Amino acid sequence: MTDIRTCLWYDDTAEAAVALYTRLVPNSRIERIDRRAPDAPPTLIFFTLGGTPYSALQAGPGQTHSPAASIAVTLPQSEADALYDALLKAGGSQVQCGWVTDPFGVSWQIIPEGFIDRLFGDDAAANTRAFDAMMQMQRLDLAALDAALAA
């Protein structure tokens, strides 16, 4: 059987990162933690976020996370807001257009359900207004996007 999962590299915080992620995202769990010895820090952690498989490699310094790869989560607006707030409360930082960098340096896109579809309708002028409105947002807001579409 083929197992495909995204692997995230951490210097020394893999276990804390995975604990935060699986606590915040519904339908998530830690599947397995591999250690070189019983009292050693984890080397590899297998987990799922919202049913999507990931692994976390704790391999020491040398690699950093980049916004070029991110965890994108689509939820109803209220749940998207709650996840966004929880990542900020945990020590994350806001980035434009619904992105949050978590306290471990991983980029997340927190997307309210229906947001992407609203950007790509049949009316090119409305799409431009919606996109321009999105570019002014940090937290993605369906009501503000709908107002831009209706203008």
PDB file of C-alpha atoms in Angstrom:
ATOM      1  CA  MET A   1       0.000   0.000   0.000  1.00  0.00           C
ATOM      2  CA  THR A   2       1.223   3.503  -0.827  1.00  0.00           C
ATOM      3  CA  ASP A   3       1.282   6.033   2.019  1.00  0.00           C
ATOM      4  CA  ILE A   4       1.630   9.673   0.974  1.00  0.00           C
ATOM      5  CA  ARG A   5       1.916  12.366   3.594  1.00  0.00           C
ATOM      6  CA  THR A   6       3.497  15.771   3.960  1.00  0.00           C
ATOM      7  CA  CYS A   7       6.510  15.782   6.278  1.00  0.00           C
ATOM      8  CA  LEU A   8       7.252  18.899   8.321  1.00  0.00           C
ATOM      9  CA  TRP A   9      10.798  19.424   9.683  1.00  0.00           C
ATOM     10  CA  TYR A  10      11.327  20.796  13.202  1.00  0.00           C
ATOM     11  CA  ASP A  11      14.537  21.561  15.068  1.00  0.00           C
ATOM     12  CA  ASP A  12      13.358  20.412  18.495  1.00  0.00           C
ATOM     13  CA  THR A  13       9.648  21.220  18.767  1.00  0.00           C
ATOM     14  CA  ALA A  14       7.928  18.490  16.730  1.00  0.00           C
ATOM     15  CA  GLU A  15       6.048  17.011  19.681  1.00  0.00           C
ATOM     16  CA  ALA A  16       4.765  20.382  20.899  1.00  0.00           C
ATOM     17  CA  ALA A  17       3.761  21.386  17.370  1.00  0.00           C
ATOM     18  CA  VAL A  18       1.857  18.162  16.710  1.00  0.00           C
ATOM     19  CA  ALA A  19       0.145  18.365  20.107  1.00  0.00           C
ATOM     20  CA  LEU A  20      -1.069  21.895  19.269  1.00  0.00           C
ATOM     21  CA  TYR A  21      -2.204  20.999  15.755  1.00  0.00           C
ATOM     22  CA  THR A  22      -4.122  17.879  16.767  1.00  0.00           C
ATOM     23  CA  ARG A  23      -5.774  19.766  19.633  1.00  0.00           C
ATOM     24  CA  LEU A  24      -6.943  22.630  17.398  1.00  0.00           C
ATOM     25  CA  VAL A  25      -8.079  20.874  14.213  1.00  0.00           C
ATOM     26  CA  PRO A  26     -11.175  18.647  14.434  1.00  0.00           C
ATOM     27  CA  ASN A  27     -10.840  15.005  13.313  1.00  0.00           C
ATOM     28  CA  SER A  28      -7.116  14.953  14.132  1.00  0.00           C
ATOM     29  CA  ARG A  29      -4.973  12.540  16.065  1.00  0.00           C
ATOM     30  CA  ILE A  30      -1.426  11.397  16.748  1.00  0.00           C
ATOM     31  CA  GLU A  31      -0.932   7.983  15.174  1.00  0.00           C
ATOM     32  CA  ARG A  32       2.570   7.088  16.274  1.00  0.00           C
ATOM     33  CA  ILE A  33       5.658   8.604  17.877  1.00  0.00           C
ATOM     34  CA  ASP A  34       9.026   7.021  17.073  1.00  0.00           C
ATOM     35  CA  ARG A  35      11.994   7.567  19.394  1.00  0.00           C
ATOM     36  CA  ARG A  36      15.536   6.198  19.144  1.00  0.00           C
ATOM     37  CA  ALA A  37      15.273   5.175  22.792  1.00  0.00           C
ATOM     38  CA  PRO A  38      12.402   5.207  25.316  1.00  0.00           C
ATOM     39  CA  ASP A  39      13.737   8.315  27.065  1.00  0.00           C
ATOM     40  CA  ALA A  40      14.852  10.112  23.881  1.00  0.00           C
ATOM     41  CA  PRO A  41      13.005  12.974  22.221  1.00  0.00           C
ATOM     42  CA  PRO A  42      10.835  12.005  19.261  1.00  0.00           C
ATOM     43  CA  THR A  43      12.473  11.594  15.879  1.00  0.00           C
ATOM     44  CA  LEU A  44       9.362  11.023  13.798  1.00  0.00           C
ATOM     45  CA  ILE A  45       5.685  11.590  14.567  1.00  0.00           C
ATOM     46  CA  PHE A  46       2.870  10.345  12.342  1.00  0.00           C
ATOM     47  CA  PHE A  47      -0.411  12.253  12.702  1.00  0.00           C
ATOM     48  CA  THR A  48      -3.534  13.324  10.855  1.00  0.00           C
ATOM     49  CA  LEU A  49      -5.078  16.789  10.659  1.00  0.00           C
ATOM     50  CA  GLY A  50      -8.712  16.795   9.680  1.00  0.00           C
ATOM     51  CA  GLY A  51      -8.194  13.318   8.271  1.00  0.00           C
ATOM     52  CA  THR A  52      -5.156  14.330   6.158  1.00  0.00           C
ATOM     53  CA  PRO A  53      -1.919  12.452   6.913  1.00  0.00           C
ATOM     54  CA  TYR A  54       1.232  14.297   7.977  1.00  0.00           C
ATOM     55  CA  SER A  55       4.494  13.467   9.651  1.00  0.00           C
ATOM     56  CA  ALA A  56       6.784  15.610  11.766  1.00  0.00           C
ATOM     57  CA  LEU A  57      10.512  15.033  11.638  1.00  0.00           C
ATOM     58  CA  GLN A  58      12.546  16.345  14.540  1.00  0.00           C
ATOM     59  CA  ALA A  59      15.976  16.527  12.939  1.00  0.00           C
ATOM     60  CA  GLY A  60      17.688  19.523  14.467  1.00  0.00           C
ATOM     61  CA  PRO A  61      18.642  22.838  12.926  1.00  0.00           C
ATOM     62  CA  GLY A  62      19.312  23.250   9.283  1.00  0.00           C
ATOM     63  CA  GLN A  63      15.917  23.662   7.653  1.00  0.00           C
ATOM     64  CA  THR A  64      13.273  26.323   8.094  1.00  0.00           C
ATOM     65  CA  HIS A  65       9.617  26.504   7.181  1.00  0.00           C
ATOM     66  CA  SER A  66       8.526  28.796   4.372  1.00  0.00           C
ATOM     67  CA  PRO A  67       5.183  30.239   3.274  1.00  0.00           C
ATOM     68  CA  ALA A  68       5.850  28.487  -0.045  1.00  0.00           C
ATOM     69  CA  ALA A  69       4.252  25.444   1.638  1.00  0.00           C
ATOM     70  CA  SER A  70       1.330  25.836   4.018  1.00  0.00           C
ATOM     71  CA  ILE A  71      -1.450  23.947   5.735  1.00  0.00           C
ATOM     72  CA  ALA A  72      -4.721  25.112   4.164  1.00  0.00           C
ATOM     73  CA  VAL A  73      -7.854  24.541   6.241  1.00  0.00           C
ATOM     74  CA  THR A  74     -11.360  25.318   4.973  1.00  0.00           C
ATOM     75  CA  LEU A  75     -14.086  25.603   7.636  1.00  0.00           C
ATOM     76  CA  PRO A  76     -17.373  27.409   8.244  1.00  0.00           C
ATOM     77  CA  GLN A  77     -16.692  31.097   9.059  1.00  0.00           C
ATOM     78  CA  SER A  78     -17.172  30.726  12.847  1.00  0.00           C
ATOM     79  CA  GLU A  79     -14.870  27.684  13.011  1.00  0.00           C
ATOM     80  CA  ALA A  80     -12.318  29.392  10.741  1.00  0.00           C
ATOM     81  CA  ASP A  81     -12.337  32.400  13.089  1.00  0.00           C
ATOM     82  CA  ALA A  82     -11.892  30.132  16.116  1.00  0.00           C
ATOM     83  CA  LEU A  83      -8.915  28.302  14.560  1.00  0.00           C
ATOM     84  CA  TYR A  84      -7.368  31.595  13.432  1.00  0.00           C
ATOM     85  CA  ASP A  85      -7.727  33.024  16.959  1.00  0.00           C
ATOM     86  CA  ALA A  86      -6.370  29.842  18.571  1.00  0.00           C
ATOM     87  CA  LEU A  87      -3.234  29.905  16.399  1.00  0.00           C
ATOM     88  CA  LEU A  88      -2.686  33.564  17.288  1.00  0.00           C
ATOM     89  CA  LYS A  89      -3.281  32.893  20.994  1.00  0.00           C
ATOM     90  CA  ALA A  90      -0.729  30.059  20.850  1.00  0.00           C
ATOM     91  CA  GLY A  91       1.890  32.560  19.700  1.00  0.00           C
ATOM     92  CA  GLY A  92       1.284  32.728  15.959  1.00  0.00           C
ATOM     93  CA  SER A  93       1.347  35.877  13.862  1.00  0.00           C
ATOM     94  CA  GLN A  94      -1.076  37.315  11.326  1.00  0.00           C
ATOM     95  CA  VAL A  95      -0.179  37.514   7.677  1.00  0.00           C
ATOM     96  CA  GLN A  96      -2.184  38.996   4.816  1.00  0.00           C
ATOM     97  CA  CYS A  97      -5.115  37.156   3.195  1.00  0.00           C
ATOM     98  CA  GLY A  98      -6.028  34.682   5.935  1.00  0.00           C
ATOM     99  CA  TRP A  99      -2.546  33.346   6.529  1.00  0.00           C
ATOM    100  CA  VAL A 100      -1.169  32.736   9.997  1.00  0.00           C
ATOM    101  CA  THR A 101       2.363  31.684  10.861  1.00  0.00           C
ATOM    102  CA  ASP A 102       2.149  29.390  13.888  1.00  0.00           C
ATOM    103  CA  PRO A 103       4.612  29.622  16.792  1.00  0.00           C
ATOM    104  CA  PHE A 104       6.729  26.892  15.160  1.00  0.00           C
ATOM    105  CA  GLY A 105       7.102  28.790  11.881  1.00  0.00           C
ATOM    106  CA  VAL A 106       4.591  26.783   9.819  1.00  0.00           C
ATOM    107  CA  SER A 107       2.292  28.811   7.557  1.00  0.00           C
ATOM    108  CA  TRP A 108      -1.440  28.144   7.639  1.00  0.00           C
ATOM    109  CA  GLN A 109      -4.199  29.395   5.343  1.00  0.00           C
ATOM    110  CA  ILE A 110      -7.465  29.652   7.274  1.00  0.00           C
ATOM    111  CA  ILE A 111     -10.249  29.812   4.685  1.00  0.00           C
ATOM    112  CA  PRO A 112     -13.983  30.210   5.375  1.00  0.00           C
ATOM    113  CA  GLU A 113     -16.142  27.807   3.342  1.00  0.00           C
ATOM    114  CA  GLY A 114     -17.288  29.391   0.089  1.00  0.00           C
ATOM    115  CA  PHE A 115     -14.598  32.064   0.102  1.00  0.00           C
ATOM    116  CA  ILE A 116     -12.590  30.722  -2.847  1.00  0.00           C
ATOM    117  CA  ASP A 117     -15.709  30.152  -4.973  1.00  0.00           C
ATOM    118  CA  ARG A 118     -16.758  33.771  -4.429  1.00  0.00           C
ATOM    119  CA  LEU A 119     -13.475  34.991  -5.946  1.00  0.00           C
ATOM    120  CA  PHE A 120     -14.074  33.216  -9.247  1.00  0.00           C
ATOM    121  CA  GLY A 121     -17.638  33.894 -10.399  1.00  0.00           C
ATOM    122  CA  ASP A 122     -18.911  34.787 -13.883  1.00  0.00           C
ATOM    123  CA  ASP A 123     -18.660  38.581 -13.337  1.00  0.00           C
ATOM    124  CA  ALA A 124     -15.055  39.697 -13.954  1.00  0.00           C
ATOM    125  CA  ALA A 125     -15.607  43.132 -12.389  1.00  0.00           C
ATOM    126  CA  ALA A 126     -17.086  41.555  -9.241  1.00  0.00           C
ATOM    127  CA  ASN A 127     -14.176  39.096  -9.106  1.00  0.00           C
ATOM    128  CA  THR A 128     -11.753  42.029  -9.201  1.00  0.00           C
ATOM    129  CA  ARG A 129     -13.615  43.831  -6.404  1.00  0.00           C
ATOM    130  CA  ALA A 130     -13.627  40.650  -4.315  1.00  0.00           C
ATOM    131  CA  PHE A 131      -9.927  40.019  -4.900  1.00  0.00           C
ATOM    132  CA  ASP A 132      -9.081  43.648  -4.049  1.00  0.00           C
ATOM    133  CA  ALA A 133     -11.113  43.338  -0.827  1.00  0.00           C
ATOM    134  CA  MET A 134      -9.328  40.107   0.072  1.00  0.00           C
ATOM    135  CA  MET A 135      -5.938  41.763  -0.406  1.00  0.00           C
ATOM    136  CA  GLN A 136      -6.882  44.245   2.356  1.00  0.00           C
ATOM    137  CA  MET A 137      -7.801  41.484   4.828  1.00  0.00           C
ATOM    138  CA  GLN A 138      -5.716  39.665   7.336  1.00  0.00           C
ATOM    139  CA  ARG A 139      -8.473  37.361   8.636  1.00  0.00           C
ATOM    140  CA  LEU A 140     -10.696  36.283   5.741  1.00  0.00           C
ATOM    141  CA  ASP A 141     -14.229  37.619   6.179  1.00  0.00           C
ATOM    142  CA  LEU A 142     -17.130  36.302   4.072  1.00  0.00           C
ATOM    143  CA  ALA A 143     -19.409  39.242   4.927  1.00  0.00           C
ATOM    144  CA  ALA A 144     -16.795  41.779   3.786  1.00  0.00           C
ATOM    145  CA  LEU A 145     -16.182  39.764   0.637  1.00  0.00           C
ATOM    146  CA  ASP A 146     -19.910  39.611  -0.093  1.00  0.00           C
ATOM    147  CA  ALA A 147     -20.152  43.389   0.369  1.00  0.00           C
ATOM    148  CA  ALA A 148     -17.363  43.869  -2.191  1.00  0.00           C
ATOM    149  CA  LEU A 149     -19.108  41.532  -4.614  1.00  0.00           C
ATOM    150  CA  ALA A 150     -22.402  43.433  -4.261  1.00  0.00           C
ATOM    151  CA  ALA A 151     -20.837  46.913  -4.686  1.00  0.00           C
TER     152      ALA A 151
END
